[in-house]
Short mmCIF file of C-alpha atoms (C1' of nucleotides) in Angstrom, two decimals:
data_model
loop_
_atom_site.label_atom_id
_atom_site.label_comp_id
_atom_site.label_asym_id
_atom_site.label_seq_id
_atom_site.Cartn_x
_atom_site.Cartn_y
_atom_site.Cartn_z
CA MET A 237 -57.45 -37.05 27.14
CA ALA A 238 -61.08 -36.32 27.93
CA GLU A 239 -61.44 -34.39 24.66
CA LYS A 240 -64.20 -35.73 22.49
CA THR A 241 -63.53 -36.00 18.81
CA VAL A 242 -65.66 -33.85 16.56
CA SER A 243 -66.29 -34.00 12.83
CA LYS A 244 -64.06 -32.14 10.43
CA HIS A 245 -66.92 -29.84 9.52
CA THR A 246 -67.59 -29.00 13.14
CA LEU A 247 -63.91 -28.27 13.59
CA GLN A 248 -64.02 -25.82 10.70
CA ARG A 249 -67.00 -24.05 12.19
CA LEU A 250 -65.48 -23.63 15.64
CA PRO A 251 -63.26 -20.68 14.67
CA TYR A 252 -66.36 -18.94 13.28
CA TYR A 253 -68.25 -19.48 16.49
CA LEU A 254 -65.28 -18.28 18.44
CA HIS A 255 -65.08 -15.10 16.47
CA TYR A 256 -68.80 -14.47 16.72
CA LEU A 257 -68.74 -15.01 20.48
CA GLN A 258 -65.83 -12.65 20.92
CA ALA A 259 -67.81 -9.97 19.10
CA LEU A 260 -70.73 -10.58 21.46
CA GLN A 261 -68.44 -10.26 24.44
CA GLU A 262 -67.26 -6.87 23.25
CA GLU A 263 -70.90 -5.78 23.25
CA ASN A 264 -71.14 -7.03 26.84
CA ILE A 265 -73.64 -9.69 25.95
CA VAL A 266 -73.50 -12.32 28.68
CA SER A 267 -75.45 -15.25 27.34
CA ILE A 268 -76.46 -16.59 23.96
CA SER A 269 -78.83 -19.32 22.79
CA ALA A 270 -78.23 -21.72 19.95
CA PRO A 271 -81.27 -20.52 17.95
CA VAL A 272 -80.13 -16.89 18.02
CA MET A 273 -76.60 -17.86 17.14
CA ALA A 274 -77.84 -20.01 14.28
CA ALA A 275 -79.95 -17.17 12.89
CA ASP A 276 -77.06 -14.72 13.07
CA LEU A 277 -74.60 -17.08 11.44
CA HIS A 278 -77.07 -18.42 8.87
CA LEU A 279 -76.68 -21.96 10.11
CA ASN A 280 -79.15 -24.62 11.10
CA GLU A 281 -80.23 -24.44 14.71
CA VAL A 282 -79.67 -28.10 15.52
CA LYS A 283 -76.27 -28.02 13.90
CA VAL A 284 -75.16 -25.22 16.18
CA ARG A 285 -76.61 -26.98 19.20
CA LYS A 286 -74.77 -30.16 18.38
CA ASP A 287 -71.52 -28.35 17.74
CA LEU A 288 -71.78 -26.52 21.04
CA ALA A 289 -72.73 -29.67 22.90
CA ALA A 290 -69.61 -31.34 21.52
CA VAL A 291 -67.18 -28.77 22.91
CA SER A 292 -68.98 -27.19 25.84
CA ARG A 293 -68.12 -28.41 29.29
CA THR A 294 -71.00 -26.74 31.04
CA ALA A 295 -74.47 -27.53 29.76
CA GLY A 296 -76.66 -24.79 28.40
CA LYS A 297 -79.62 -23.64 30.42
CA PRO A 298 -83.08 -24.11 28.89
CA LYS A 299 -84.77 -20.79 28.13
CA VAL A 300 -81.47 -18.93 28.62
CA GLY A 301 -78.74 -20.53 26.57
CA PHE A 302 -75.01 -20.55 27.15
CA ALA A 303 -72.69 -18.23 29.04
CA VAL A 304 -70.65 -16.41 26.39
CA ASP A 305 -67.45 -16.34 28.42
CA LYS A 306 -67.65 -20.03 29.30
CA LEU A 307 -68.28 -20.92 25.69
CA ILE A 308 -65.30 -18.91 24.47
CA ALA A 309 -63.07 -20.56 27.06
CA ASP A 310 -64.34 -24.01 26.09
CA ILE A 311 -63.82 -23.53 22.36
CA GLU A 312 -60.37 -22.07 22.88
CA GLU A 313 -59.55 -24.96 25.16
CA PHE A 314 -60.81 -27.40 22.59
CA LEU A 315 -58.90 -25.83 19.71
CA GLY A 316 -55.71 -25.94 21.71
CA TYR A 317 -55.33 -22.41 22.92
CA ASN A 318 -53.82 -23.70 26.12
CA ASN A 319 -51.47 -25.92 24.22
CA ILE A 320 -49.85 -23.54 21.81
CA ARG A 321 -48.31 -24.90 18.66
CA ASP A 322 -45.25 -23.19 17.24
CA VAL A 323 -45.26 -22.82 13.48
CA VAL A 324 -42.81 -21.54 10.88
CA LEU A 325 -43.61 -19.84 7.61
CA VAL A 326 -41.41 -19.88 4.52
CA GLY A 327 -41.77 -17.09 1.98
CA ALA A 328 -42.22 -13.58 3.37
CA GLY A 329 -43.90 -12.12 0.29
CA HIS A 330 -47.32 -10.54 0.27
CA LEU A 331 -49.19 -13.70 1.13
CA GLY A 332 -46.68 -14.68 3.80
CA ARG A 333 -46.87 -11.25 5.37
CA ALA A 334 -50.63 -11.31 5.24
CA LEU A 335 -50.70 -14.60 7.12
CA LEU A 336 -48.14 -13.44 9.68
CA SER A 337 -50.33 -10.42 10.35
CA TYR A 338 -53.61 -12.32 10.39
CA LYS A 339 -55.47 -12.10 13.68
CA GLY A 340 -57.25 -15.28 14.56
CA PHE A 341 -54.52 -17.89 14.57
CA GLU A 342 -53.66 -17.15 18.16
CA ALA A 343 -57.14 -17.97 19.37
CA ILE A 344 -56.84 -21.45 17.92
CA GLY A 345 -53.44 -22.06 19.45
CA ILE A 346 -51.21 -21.29 16.48
CA ARG A 347 -48.18 -19.08 16.95
CA PHE A 348 -45.77 -18.10 14.20
CA VAL A 349 -42.34 -18.15 15.76
CA ALA A 350 -40.19 -17.51 12.70
CA ALA A 351 -40.38 -16.75 8.99
CA PHE A 352 -37.79 -17.58 6.35
CA ASP A 353 -36.94 -16.02 3.02
CA ASN A 354 -34.15 -15.90 0.44
CA ASP A 355 -34.36 -12.19 -0.25
CA PRO A 356 -31.52 -10.35 1.62
CA GLN A 357 -33.80 -7.32 1.81
CA ARG A 358 -36.23 -9.27 3.93
CA ILE A 359 -33.78 -11.22 6.08
CA ASN A 360 -33.31 -9.86 9.60
CA THR A 361 -36.48 -7.79 9.39
CA GLU A 362 -39.61 -8.43 11.40
CA VAL A 363 -43.22 -8.88 10.31
CA ASN A 364 -45.78 -8.36 13.03
CA GLY A 365 -43.11 -9.17 15.57
CA VAL A 366 -42.02 -12.37 13.83
CA PRO A 367 -38.33 -12.42 12.80
CA VAL A 368 -37.43 -13.25 9.20
CA HIS A 369 -34.36 -15.46 8.82
CA SER A 370 -32.41 -16.78 5.85
CA THR A 371 -33.84 -19.97 4.38
CA ASN A 372 -30.41 -21.51 4.96
CA GLU A 373 -31.19 -21.60 8.66
CA LEU A 374 -34.52 -23.34 8.17
CA VAL A 375 -33.51 -26.95 8.87
CA ASP A 376 -31.49 -26.15 11.98
CA TYR A 377 -34.13 -23.85 13.36
CA CYS A 378 -36.86 -26.45 13.00
CA LEU A 379 -34.76 -29.18 14.58
CA GLN A 380 -33.68 -27.01 17.49
CA ASN A 381 -37.15 -25.70 18.18
CA LYS A 382 -38.98 -28.94 17.52
CA ILE A 383 -41.26 -27.44 14.89
CA HIS A 384 -43.86 -29.82 13.49
CA LEU A 385 -45.98 -27.58 11.31
CA GLY A 386 -44.78 -25.42 8.44
CA VAL A 387 -46.51 -23.02 6.07
CA ILE A 388 -45.24 -22.58 2.50
CA THR A 389 -45.90 -19.28 0.77
CA VAL A 390 -43.09 -19.24 -1.78
CA PRO A 391 -43.57 -19.29 -5.57
CA ALA A 392 -44.37 -22.66 -7.11
CA ASN A 393 -40.90 -23.35 -8.46
CA GLY A 394 -39.26 -23.17 -5.05
CA ALA A 395 -41.93 -25.00 -3.10
CA GLN A 396 -40.65 -28.56 -3.38
CA ALA A 397 -37.18 -27.58 -2.17
CA VAL A 398 -38.68 -25.76 0.80
CA CYS A 399 -40.91 -28.72 1.51
CA ASP A 400 -37.93 -31.09 1.54
CA ARG A 401 -36.04 -28.88 3.95
CA LEU A 402 -39.01 -28.59 6.28
CA ILE A 403 -39.28 -32.36 6.42
CA GLU A 404 -35.53 -32.62 6.98
CA GLY A 405 -36.12 -30.29 9.91
CA GLY A 406 -38.67 -32.66 11.39
CA VAL A 407 -41.87 -31.02 10.18
CA VAL A 408 -44.69 -33.53 9.70
CA ALA A 409 -47.56 -31.30 8.55
CA ILE A 410 -47.44 -28.70 5.82
CA TRP A 411 -49.93 -26.03 4.81
CA ASN A 412 -49.06 -25.34 1.20
CA PHE A 413 -50.17 -22.16 -0.57
CA ALA A 414 -47.81 -22.60 -3.52
CA PRO A 415 -49.85 -23.55 -6.58
CA CYS A 416 -48.12 -26.88 -7.07
CA ARG A 417 -48.36 -30.46 -5.95
CA LEU A 418 -45.75 -31.47 -3.36
CA THR A 419 -44.21 -34.92 -3.38
CA VAL A 420 -43.84 -36.32 0.12
CA GLU A 421 -43.74 -39.62 1.97
CA ASP A 422 -47.07 -40.96 3.11
CA ASP A 423 -46.45 -40.09 6.74
CA ILE A 424 -46.27 -36.36 5.99
CA LEU A 425 -49.54 -34.48 5.97
CA VAL A 426 -49.87 -31.87 3.23
CA GLN A 427 -52.85 -29.58 3.00
CA ASN A 428 -52.91 -27.68 -0.26
CA GLU A 429 -54.68 -24.37 -0.13
CA ASN A 430 -56.12 -23.45 -3.46
CA MET A 431 -57.53 -19.95 -3.48
CA ALA A 432 -59.24 -20.59 -6.77
CA SER A 433 -61.16 -23.42 -5.17
CA SER A 434 -63.16 -21.24 -2.80
CA LEU A 435 -63.88 -18.69 -5.45
CA ALA A 436 -64.99 -21.35 -7.92
CA VAL A 437 -67.89 -22.26 -5.65
CA LEU A 438 -68.94 -18.65 -5.19
CA SER A 439 -68.70 -17.91 -8.87
CA GLU A 440 -70.76 -20.95 -9.78
CA HIS A 441 -73.44 -19.98 -7.29
CA LEU A 442 -73.64 -16.69 -9.07
CA SER A 443 -74.05 -18.31 -12.47
CA ASN A 444 -77.04 -20.28 -11.25
CA ARG A 445 -79.05 -17.38 -9.96
CA MET B 201 -77.53 -24.51 -20.99
CA ALA B 202 -76.29 -28.06 -21.46
CA GLU B 203 -74.03 -27.76 -18.42
CA LYS B 204 -74.70 -30.44 -15.86
CA THR B 205 -74.75 -29.41 -12.25
CA VAL B 206 -72.07 -30.91 -10.05
CA SER B 207 -71.78 -31.15 -6.29
CA LYS B 208 -70.09 -28.42 -4.33
CA HIS B 209 -67.27 -30.77 -3.41
CA THR B 210 -66.67 -31.69 -7.03
CA LEU B 211 -66.59 -28.03 -7.88
CA GLN B 212 -63.90 -27.45 -5.31
CA ARG B 213 -61.81 -30.26 -6.67
CA LEU B 214 -61.96 -29.10 -10.28
CA PRO B 215 -59.34 -26.37 -9.87
CA TYR B 216 -56.99 -28.99 -8.38
CA TYR B 217 -57.53 -31.27 -11.33
CA LEU B 218 -57.01 -28.39 -13.68
CA HIS B 219 -53.74 -27.50 -12.09
CA TYR B 220 -52.54 -31.09 -12.07
CA LEU B 221 -53.44 -31.51 -15.72
CA GLN B 222 -51.61 -28.34 -16.68
CA ALA B 223 -48.49 -29.69 -14.98
CA LEU B 224 -48.85 -32.91 -17.00
CA GLN B 225 -49.18 -30.94 -20.19
CA GLU B 226 -45.93 -29.13 -19.48
CA GLU B 227 -44.27 -32.54 -19.26
CA ASN B 228 -45.78 -33.37 -22.65
CA ILE B 229 -47.93 -36.13 -21.26
CA VAL B 230 -50.78 -36.70 -23.69
CA SER B 231 -53.22 -38.90 -21.85
CA ILE B 232 -54.08 -39.72 -18.26
CA SER B 233 -56.27 -42.31 -16.60
CA ALA B 234 -58.47 -41.78 -13.57
CA PRO B 235 -56.61 -44.36 -11.45
CA VAL B 236 -53.22 -42.72 -12.03
CA MET B 237 -54.65 -39.30 -11.38
CA ALA B 238 -56.31 -40.53 -8.20
CA ALA B 239 -53.05 -42.02 -6.93
CA ASP B 240 -51.12 -38.84 -7.65
CA LEU B 241 -53.68 -36.61 -5.99
CA HIS B 242 -54.35 -38.96 -3.08
CA LEU B 243 -58.00 -39.23 -3.96
CA ASN B 244 -60.34 -42.15 -4.41
CA GLU B 245 -60.31 -43.59 -7.90
CA VAL B 246 -64.08 -43.68 -8.36
CA LYS B 247 -64.39 -40.14 -7.08
CA VAL B 248 -62.03 -38.88 -9.74
CA ARG B 249 -63.81 -40.89 -12.41
CA LYS B 250 -67.17 -39.48 -11.42
CA ASP B 251 -65.85 -35.97 -11.29
CA LEU B 252 -64.31 -36.29 -14.73
CA ALA B 253 -67.43 -37.90 -16.13
CA ALA B 254 -69.43 -34.93 -14.88
CA VAL B 255 -67.44 -32.32 -16.76
CA SER B 256 -65.86 -34.17 -19.67
CA ARG B 257 -67.52 -33.88 -23.04
CA THR B 258 -65.58 -36.64 -24.68
CA ALA B 259 -65.68 -40.04 -23.01
CA GLY B 260 -62.50 -41.60 -21.77
CA LYS B 261 -61.07 -44.58 -23.61
CA PRO B 262 -60.85 -47.86 -21.73
CA LYS B 263 -57.25 -48.93 -21.16
CA VAL B 264 -56.00 -45.48 -22.18
CA GLY B 265 -57.82 -42.82 -20.21
CA PHE B 266 -58.49 -39.23 -21.14
CA ALA B 267 -56.74 -36.81 -23.47
CA VAL B 268 -55.04 -34.25 -21.25
CA ASP B 269 -55.68 -31.33 -23.56
CA LYS B 270 -59.35 -32.17 -24.00
CA LEU B 271 -59.80 -32.52 -20.27
CA ILE B 272 -58.19 -29.16 -19.59
CA ALA B 273 -60.41 -27.51 -22.15
CA ASP B 274 -63.51 -29.18 -20.70
CA ILE B 275 -62.78 -28.18 -17.12
CA GLU B 276 -61.95 -24.65 -18.12
CA GLU B 277 -65.13 -24.53 -20.12
CA PHE B 278 -67.09 -25.84 -17.20
CA LEU B 279 -65.60 -23.41 -14.71
CA GLY B 280 -66.39 -20.54 -16.99
CA TYR B 281 -63.09 -19.78 -18.61
CA ASN B 282 -64.91 -18.83 -21.76
CA ASN B 283 -67.33 -16.70 -19.85
CA ILE B 284 -65.02 -14.48 -17.89
CA ARG B 285 -66.32 -12.83 -14.78
CA ASP B 286 -65.01 -9.41 -13.87
CA VAL B 287 -64.28 -8.93 -10.19
CA VAL B 288 -63.17 -6.03 -8.02
CA LEU B 289 -61.06 -6.18 -4.88
CA VAL B 290 -61.16 -3.68 -2.04
CA GLY B 291 -58.11 -3.32 0.17
CA ALA B 292 -54.74 -3.40 -1.55
CA GLY B 293 -52.71 -4.47 1.50
CA HIS B 294 -50.62 -7.60 1.69
CA LEU B 295 -53.50 -9.99 1.38
CA GLY B 296 -55.12 -7.98 -1.41
CA ARG B 297 -51.87 -7.84 -3.34
CA ALA B 298 -51.31 -11.53 -2.81
CA LEU B 299 -54.71 -12.29 -4.31
CA LEU B 300 -54.24 -9.91 -7.21
CA SER B 301 -50.97 -11.67 -8.00
CA TYR B 302 -52.31 -15.18 -7.50
CA LYS B 303 -52.11 -17.36 -10.58
CA GLY B 304 -55.01 -19.67 -10.93
CA PHE B 305 -58.02 -17.39 -10.92
CA GLU B 306 -57.76 -16.83 -14.63
CA ALA B 307 -58.14 -20.51 -15.39
CA ILE B 308 -61.46 -20.60 -13.58
CA GLY B 309 -62.76 -17.53 -15.39
CA ILE B 310 -62.09 -14.89 -12.74
CA ARG B 311 -60.45 -11.62 -13.77
CA PHE B 312 -59.62 -8.80 -11.38
CA VAL B 313 -60.38 -5.61 -13.27
CA ALA B 314 -59.79 -3.07 -10.53
CA ALA B 315 -58.67 -2.72 -6.93
CA PHE B 316 -59.66 0.01 -4.48
CA ASP B 317 -57.92 1.46 -1.45
CA ASN B 318 -58.02 4.50 0.81
CA ASP B 319 -54.28 4.94 1.10
CA PRO B 320 -53.09 7.79 -1.21
CA GLN B 321 -49.76 5.97 -1.55
CA ARG B 322 -51.51 3.06 -3.18
CA ILE B 323 -54.02 4.92 -5.31
CA ASN B 324 -53.09 5.18 -9.00
CA THR B 325 -50.54 2.42 -8.71
CA GLU B 326 -50.86 -1.00 -10.32
CA VAL B 327 -50.61 -4.47 -8.83
CA ASN B 328 -49.95 -7.22 -11.33
CA GLY B 329 -51.42 -5.01 -14.02
CA VAL B 330 -54.57 -4.23 -12.05
CA PRO B 331 -55.11 -0.50 -11.38
CA VAL B 332 -55.73 0.68 -7.82
CA HIS B 333 -58.36 3.41 -7.50
CA SER B 334 -59.69 5.45 -4.59
CA THR B 335 -62.44 3.75 -2.64
CA ASN B 336 -64.57 6.82 -3.38
CA GLU B 337 -64.89 5.62 -6.94
CA LEU B 338 -66.02 2.14 -5.94
CA VAL B 339 -69.78 2.51 -6.33
CA ASP B 340 -69.62 4.26 -9.69
CA TYR B 341 -67.07 1.83 -11.05
CA CYS B 342 -69.17 -1.18 -10.12
CA LEU B 343 -72.32 0.30 -11.59
CA GLN B 344 -70.64 1.34 -14.81
CA ASN B 345 -68.86 -1.95 -15.32
CA LYS B 346 -71.70 -4.14 -14.11
CA ILE B 347 -69.60 -5.87 -11.46
CA HIS B 348 -71.39 -8.61 -9.56
CA LEU B 349 -68.63 -10.11 -7.45
CA GLY B 350 -66.42 -8.27 -4.97
CA VAL B 351 -63.56 -9.34 -2.72
CA ILE B 352 -63.01 -7.61 0.62
CA THR B 353 -59.47 -7.58 2.03
CA VAL B 354 -59.66 -4.53 4.26
CA PRO B 355 -59.25 -4.56 8.07
CA ALA B 356 -62.30 -5.69 10.06
CA ASN B 357 -63.39 -2.22 11.11
CA GLY B 358 -63.81 -0.98 7.56
CA ALA B 359 -65.37 -4.09 6.10
CA GLN B 360 -69.06 -3.36 6.67
CA ALA B 361 -68.77 0.07 5.02
CA VAL B 362 -67.02 -1.47 2.02
CA CYS B 363 -69.64 -4.19 1.88
CA ASP B 364 -72.45 -1.62 1.82
CA ARG B 365 -70.80 0.29 -0.99
CA LEU B 366 -70.26 -2.84 -3.04
CA ILE B 367 -73.95 -3.69 -2.72
CA GLU B 368 -74.85 -0.12 -3.61
CA GLY B 369 -72.75 -0.67 -6.72
CA GLY B 370 -74.80 -3.70 -7.67
CA VAL B 371 -72.57 -6.46 -6.35
CA VAL B 372 -74.52 -9.57 -5.30
CA ALA B 373 -71.76 -11.91 -4.14
CA ILE B 374 -68.95 -11.09 -1.74
CA TRP B 375 -65.84 -12.99 -0.80
CA ASN B 376 -64.96 -11.64 2.61
CA PHE B 377 -61.49 -12.03 4.10
CA ALA B 378 -62.02 -9.47 6.84
CA PRO B 379 -62.32 -11.26 10.17
CA CYS B 380 -65.82 -10.01 10.86
CA ARG B 381 -69.40 -10.89 10.18
CA LEU B 382 -71.08 -8.80 7.49
CA THR B 383 -74.71 -7.80 7.74
CA VAL B 384 -76.48 -8.04 4.40
CA GLU B 385 -79.92 -8.65 2.93
CA ASP B 386 -80.80 -12.26 2.29
CA ASP B 387 -80.39 -11.94 -1.46
CA ILE B 388 -76.70 -11.11 -1.16
CA LEU B 389 -74.30 -14.03 -1.04
CA VAL B 390 -71.44 -13.66 1.41
CA GLN B 391 -68.67 -16.20 1.67
CA ASN B 392 -66.49 -15.61 4.69
CA GLU B 393 -62.96 -16.86 4.36
CA ASN B 394 -61.52 -17.75 7.70
CA MET B 395 -57.85 -18.62 7.45
CA ALA B 396 -57.88 -20.03 10.96
CA SER B 397 -60.50 -22.52 9.88
CA SER B 398 -58.25 -24.42 7.49
CA LEU B 399 -55.38 -24.43 9.89
CA ALA B 400 -57.57 -25.66 12.73
CA VAL B 401 -58.21 -28.88 10.86
CA LEU B 402 -54.55 -29.43 10.08
CA SER B 403 -53.50 -28.69 13.63
CA GLU B 404 -56.07 -31.05 15.08
CA HIS B 405 -54.93 -33.81 12.74
CA LEU B 406 -51.47 -33.33 14.16
CA SER B 407 -52.68 -33.60 17.74
CA ASN B 408 -54.25 -36.96 17.04
CA ARG B 409 -51.20 -38.67 15.64
"C1'" DT C 167 -57.72 -62.36 -26.77
"C1'" DA C 168 -56.66 -60.63 -21.98
"C1'" DG C 169 -56.70 -56.98 -19.11
"C1'" DA C 170 -56.86 -52.32 -17.83
"C1'" DT C 171 -60.01 -48.74 -17.66
"C1'" DT C 172 -64.41 -46.81 -18.35
"C1'" DG C 173 -69.23 -45.50 -16.84
"C1'" DT C 174 -73.02 -46.67 -13.80
"C1'" DT C 175 -75.82 -48.91 -10.41
"C1'" DA C 176 -76.03 -50.24 -5.56
"C1'" DA C 177 -74.24 -50.06 -0.77
"C1'" DT C 178 -72.07 -47.45 2.65
"C1'" DC C 179 -70.78 -43.75 5.21
"C1'" DG C 180 -71.03 -39.35 7.50
"C1'" DA C 181 -73.24 -35.16 8.28
"C1'" DT C 182 -77.41 -32.57 8.50
"C1'" DT C 183 -81.98 -31.94 9.76
"C1'" DA C 184 -86.37 -33.19 11.95
"C1'" DA C 185 -88.86 -34.70 15.90
"C1'" DC C 186 -89.52 -34.83 20.72
"C1'" DA C 187 -89.07 -35.59 25.60
"C1'" DA C 188 -86.63 -33.27 29.49
"C1'" DT C 189 -85.73 -29.04 31.94
"C1'" DC C 190 -85.32 -24.55 33.93
"C1'" DT D 252 -97.32 -22.84 35.25
"C1'" DA D 253 -96.26 -21.97 30.22
"C1'" DG D 254 -92.94 -21.74 26.98
"C1'" DA D 255 -88.44 -21.30 25.20
"C1'" DT D 256 -84.43 -23.86 24.90
"C1'" DT D 257 -81.75 -27.83 25.77
"C1'" DG D 258 -79.85 -32.52 24.58
"C1'" DT D 259 -80.70 -36.73 22.05
"C1'" DT D 260 -82.74 -40.20 19.21
"C1'" DA D 261 -84.46 -41.14 14.58
"C1'" DA D 262 -85.00 -39.88 9.63
"C1'" DT D 263 -83.11 -37.71 5.77
"C1'" DC D 264 -79.92 -36.17 2.73
"C1'" DG D 265 -75.76 -36.02 0.02
"C1'" DA D 266 -71.38 -37.64 -1.01
"C1'" DT D 267 -68.17 -41.37 -1.11
"C1'" DT D 268 -66.95 -45.91 -2.02
"C1'" DA D 269 -67.69 -50.64 -3.65
"C1'" DA D 270 -69.15 -53.74 -7.18
"C1'" DC D 271 -69.61 -54.92 -11.87
"C1'" DA D 272 -70.84 -55.12 -16.66
"C1'" DA D 273 -69.29 -52.81 -20.99
"C1'" DT D 274 -65.47 -51.59 -23.95
"C1'" DC D 275 -61.31 -50.71 -26.43
#
DNA sequence: TAGATTGTTAATCGATTAACAATC
DNA sequence: TAGATTGTTAATCGATTAACAATC
């Protein structure tokens, strides 16, 4: 493992960089410097330089910058694009469907291989090419396919049950969108996504203008 | 304005606290101490205490803790529950609908008053009680209703146009879910929400186990 | 009272930013 | 060469955590 470890904040910025670089590539821009990138993304110049230095294999050239294609390859490599992680999603409602259709997971090495739902209307359909199965099949599916990461997008009252089944199926990390606290053993990693949290910051900013 | 200012991180945690406290209230639990709360939420004890101290009007009682109902009222007050902010959303697809239906915005003082879409099938419908109008009416609606915060959940290729219209309508802060970079004047606040970003952190965690 | 919990001051930690020599 | 940009070391900043006296 030659991969360096980067800070959590850097890790969060990498998908942004990746997306920005892909846009550049579409405009046939071949190289990019940290200062320009920083200006475009409204970030500090040194911060960008450090982030890039942490993931880039090939050094940047003074006066020129970095090769866009190399940088994209390096970030994708770093984020695990070449080591794809299979993920399941439980709850094929609006939010679930939105996530299944979201472009951008693939570039960071995340692939949704199956979705699960209780609603007979949704079972045996497909969303963005991902099959929707009955939640009854969840545990077996996870065990058979060695799934380690699950996403929960069911209503709050069903979330704990889903969580328990995921863990029974061998899942060790859960991305929880249900607005509720999940009870799990300490060795299970739960990341709660609270939509209100992001908006709270934005709204507060606004109040202080 | 007697409101103290709190750190950005504290601000992000407040909705979590709020949600946790509401769950306690449903179980008829009357008081809660910072250490218990910290243990339940997997946070540092002092951190919770500081956060609570920053927003609580009434001091906690040694050996007892805080009154749950008071704390809820204080956090809601702090986050602007009593100073509701009207917000519009553009793009009534899966993600848009998911957000419109999301419980939890109300408690932090955010109210979706209207959604906008181009699809005739969606126009003049309602999502969770929020009317969906034609995007043509966006500018006028915002001006007339003095909207300052807009949410963009349209595909990437339409996002910049929507952004421009929102600004034309007087919006000064934008929560952008479209996977693209928006070009705006410096006085407009854009918060890009990158779903891949959250998942990148979780996935990396998993790789390092 | 004894002890848990509070609020606050001080120490630590991690990330950001500034400064600068090295390089093409 | 001159100058923009790189990579890196040092200083700053902000948030977290530890320590502790005050309190019910």
